[in-house]
Each structure stands twice: as C-alpha cells, then as structure tokens.
C-alpha cells in the first residue's frame, strides 16, 4: 500500500481512556436525545470499535457489527484512496443503522461508507463520531466534540501504532539515544508518554526489524510497513 511521508512536525493530542469513554457517552446521549432508535450499530474498524461498544451499552443495543475501511495508516501515513477492505457480513435491508467511528478527518472515508451502505438498502443510516475536524468535507449526524483546528488525535487504542510511526520517522533522520528520542517526540509531536510505553515501542520496532540498537544508539533499518 502506498503511504504518505510522515511529516517532520505535527501537532498531536493524546486522548486518555477516561476521556474516550466520556466522549462515547456524550455521543450516545446525543443519539438518544434526537429520538433516533437504531436497530444495529456498525463500527468502523479499527478506530470505531471501542466507541461503538460503549454506545451500544448506553443504547442497550445487542447488535454490533463492523466494516473495515482503509484510509489513514500508521501515524499519519495515508493510503492513496479510501477503500472498503472488509465489507459488511450481514443483511441490513430495512434496518435503521448507526455508524460509529472515532474521527472524521478528510471526510472521504465517511462518504465512501455512506455510498456503500445505501447500496445495501437500509431504512435509514446515521453517522456518529467522537471528534469532528472542522476542515472535514463531511459532517456526521452526531458529534461528541468538534476540533476547530487540525491536529493529529492519538487515541489510547492506537498509541503504540502512532508512537511507533513517529519514533521511526525521528530515528530515520539520524541515530540517537532513548533520551534524545523522548525529547524529540515531545518537541516535534507534543507526545509525552511513560518510559515503559516508549521502551515497549522501541522493543517492538527492533523486533520487526525497523530499528536496531548499537552502543546505546537507535538506528533506522528500513521503511516501516503496516502489519
């Protein structure tokens, strides 16, 4: 899959598990207050899995399924065009559907999803997200929080992926030790994580052959691939 070069600097916002749950509850409340009563929830894999489950809990809904759409890769690496990788595996004709994802970015993914789902003849389809970026060309029906200025949102279920992508980018520009990597992550991506998490990510990058360590320095091996 063709990927976009990771930028040297990008503003990031790290969302905690507690904040993610709070946003998911807010999203569910907005659905309830609108009077919409979906028959099932469709999570957009992978970012929509956790929010969709929480929304189902607050709506007392049992039916939860998913589809996989590829657009963004690891830490701002972007595929050339959004596409449905794993389509829906159930009949939704005549049903009221609620689609849940973590964020609307360009809007391309959501537009693709709507076109795809409409071809399956549901009675009605509405979309809800935790974060809506104001620059997006697509506006969902339900939004837990609007992000007026663009920044990369790091959710707790993707922190290792994003941290690995940013770390790999930094290391690819020159060998450095752990302390310098930690400082660069904060200076360039506003990311400050615990030492244990960073050590885990470094170990994973070494395990997959992306990074190697010599004399206390981290060196880049080859371009990171999405596993």
XYZ file of C-alpha atoms in Angstrom:
227
model
C 0.000 0.000 0.000
C 1.352 3.405 -0.949
C 1.893 5.631 2.087
C 2.314 9.339 2.706
C 5.606 10.526 4.152
C 5.304 11.218 7.864
C 5.763 14.955 8.487
C 8.727 16.178 10.483
C 6.405 18.023 12.859
C 2.694 17.755 13.520
C 0.522 18.855 16.418
C -0.857 15.871 18.351
C -3.430 15.489 21.087
C -3.313 12.416 23.310
C -6.770 11.262 24.411
C -6.984 9.215 27.614
C -9.157 6.145 28.147
C -11.317 8.120 30.561
C -11.810 10.942 28.066
C -12.597 8.452 25.287
C -15.297 6.838 27.428
C -16.714 10.243 28.300
C -16.892 11.247 24.630
C -18.553 7.928 23.777
C -21.192 8.527 26.448
C -21.766 12.042 25.087
C -22.225 10.598 21.614
C -24.774 8.048 22.853
C -26.668 10.757 24.720
C -26.971 12.842 21.567
C -28.382 9.862 19.686
C -30.960 9.280 22.431
C -31.922 12.951 22.607
C -32.507 13.028 18.848
C -35.132 10.307 19.134
C -33.267 8.024 16.744
C -33.613 4.347 17.668
C -31.195 2.261 15.568
C -31.640 -1.466 15.058
C -27.896 -2.031 14.999
C -24.571 -0.256 15.289
C -21.795 -0.577 12.721
C -18.292 0.126 13.993
C -15.745 1.384 11.507
C -12.659 -0.738 12.076
C -10.494 -0.154 13.760
C -10.953 3.232 15.398
C -14.677 2.806 15.913
C -14.539 -0.473 17.851
C -14.283 0.915 21.390
C -16.653 3.883 20.939
C -19.234 1.681 19.195
C -19.251 -0.839 22.055
C -19.765 1.910 24.623
C -22.520 3.473 22.543
C -24.239 0.076 22.294
C -24.084 -0.240 26.062
C -25.742 3.134 26.602
C -28.392 2.418 23.976
C -28.975 -1.113 25.334
C -28.330 -2.494 21.861
C -27.138 -6.057 21.295
C -26.480 -5.923 17.567
C -22.991 -4.649 16.789
C -21.043 -5.414 13.634
C -18.227 -3.778 11.708
C -16.654 -2.942 8.384
C -13.017 -2.138 7.674
C -12.132 0.972 5.715
C -8.542 1.872 4.946
C -7.516 5.493 4.640
C -5.032 6.501 7.305
C -2.204 4.145 8.177
C 0.335 4.235 10.970
C 0.876 7.709 12.444
C -0.267 9.925 9.557
C 0.789 7.532 6.794
C -2.092 7.769 4.367
C -3.199 5.379 1.660
C -3.749 6.865 -1.760
C -7.529 6.435 -1.612
C -10.040 5.232 0.957
C -11.390 1.756 0.218
C -13.535 -0.842 1.932
C -11.249 -3.731 2.805
C -13.699 -5.930 4.750
C -17.349 -5.365 3.776
C -20.396 -5.891 5.968
C -21.217 -9.541 6.652
C -24.940 -9.199 7.422
C -28.188 -8.103 5.795
C -29.170 -4.560 6.808
C -32.020 -4.062 4.354
C -34.961 -2.301 6.004
C -32.982 -1.597 9.192
C -32.118 1.661 10.941
C -28.357 1.838 11.189
C -25.982 3.875 13.332
C -22.379 4.026 12.101
C -19.753 4.875 14.731
C -16.143 5.956 14.221
C -13.555 7.827 16.249
C -12.934 10.818 13.963
C -13.894 12.492 10.693
C -10.759 13.833 9.047
C -10.922 14.479 5.304
C -14.476 13.127 5.085
C -13.553 10.791 2.238
C -13.935 7.692 4.391
C -17.427 8.594 5.583
C -18.610 9.495 2.082
C -17.429 6.098 0.861
C -19.162 4.334 3.752
C -22.476 6.089 3.137
C -22.451 5.212 -0.562
C -21.639 1.598 0.258
C -24.298 1.222 2.953
C -27.006 2.865 0.845
C -26.391 0.193 -1.782
C -27.485 -2.364 0.855
C -30.946 -0.746 1.239
C -31.133 0.129 4.939
C -34.226 2.025 6.095
C -32.041 4.846 7.435
C -28.354 5.429 8.101
C -26.898 7.943 10.518
C -23.286 8.519 11.496
C -21.738 9.471 14.830
C -18.128 10.264 15.753
C -16.154 11.213 18.834
C -14.255 14.005 17.083
C -15.174 16.026 14.021
C -12.433 18.100 12.416
C -13.835 21.386 11.142
C -11.823 21.017 7.931
C -13.674 17.810 7.005
C -15.882 17.912 3.930
C -18.310 15.503 5.607
C -20.434 16.439 8.621
C -21.793 13.481 10.660
C -25.248 13.420 12.220
C -23.843 13.135 15.738
C -20.627 14.688 17.030
C -19.308 14.381 20.572
C -16.712 17.117 20.115
C -15.675 19.482 17.315
C -11.980 20.068 16.704
C -11.725 23.610 15.261
C -8.005 23.425 14.408
C -6.429 20.427 12.686
C -4.183 18.225 14.788
C -3.419 14.537 14.899
C -5.521 12.815 17.547
C -3.846 9.910 19.327
C -6.449 7.596 20.843
C -5.485 5.177 23.625
C -6.250 2.178 21.398
C -3.691 3.372 18.818
C -0.932 4.864 20.942
C 1.630 2.154 20.166
C 0.989 2.435 16.418
C 1.261 6.201 16.358
C 4.232 6.299 18.680
C 5.997 3.692 16.535
C 5.383 5.738 13.389
C 6.664 8.972 14.888
C 9.638 7.263 16.547
C 10.585 5.576 13.295
C 10.468 8.911 11.475
C 12.759 10.534 14.034
C 15.234 7.643 14.101
C 15.345 7.541 10.286
C 16.815 11.057 10.319
C 19.819 10.051 12.425
C 20.951 7.776 15.223
C 20.077 8.893 18.741
C 19.691 7.512 22.239
C 16.476 6.992 24.174
C 16.632 10.297 25.999
C 17.009 12.246 22.756
C 14.177 10.265 21.180
C 11.922 11.056 24.118
C 12.768 14.768 23.812
C 12.210 14.771 20.033
C 8.803 13.134 20.388
C 7.712 15.957 22.659
C 9.338 18.769 20.683
C 8.054 17.652 17.292
C 4.805 15.822 18.044
C 3.821 17.057 21.516
C 3.886 13.432 22.651
C 4.911 12.662 26.209
C 4.384 9.074 27.276
C 5.666 6.938 30.119
C 9.115 5.405 29.821
C 7.617 1.895 29.976
C 5.415 2.585 26.936
C 8.322 4.041 24.980
C 10.516 1.060 25.862
C 7.761 -1.281 24.667
C 7.528 0.549 21.344
C 11.295 0.546 20.845
C 11.382 -3.187 21.574
C 8.630 -3.769 19.009
C 10.434 -1.706 16.357
C 13.585 -3.739 16.986
C 11.599 -7.000 16.875
C 10.091 -6.246 13.443
C 13.463 -5.136 12.085
C 12.554 -1.476 11.736
C 15.181 -0.298 14.223
C 18.402 -1.723 15.579
C 20.455 -0.714 18.608
C 24.214 -0.346 18.700
C 26.251 1.023 21.593
C 23.214 2.622 23.174
C 22.115 4.343 19.946
C 18.953 3.606 17.980
C 19.472 3.292 14.224
C 16.881 3.012 11.479
C 16.846 -0.140 9.333
C 14.172 0.209 6.656
C 10.763 1.775 5.999
C 8.007 0.776 8.427
C 5.343 -1.477 6.940
C 1.798 -1.884 8.204
C 1.500 -5.380 9.623
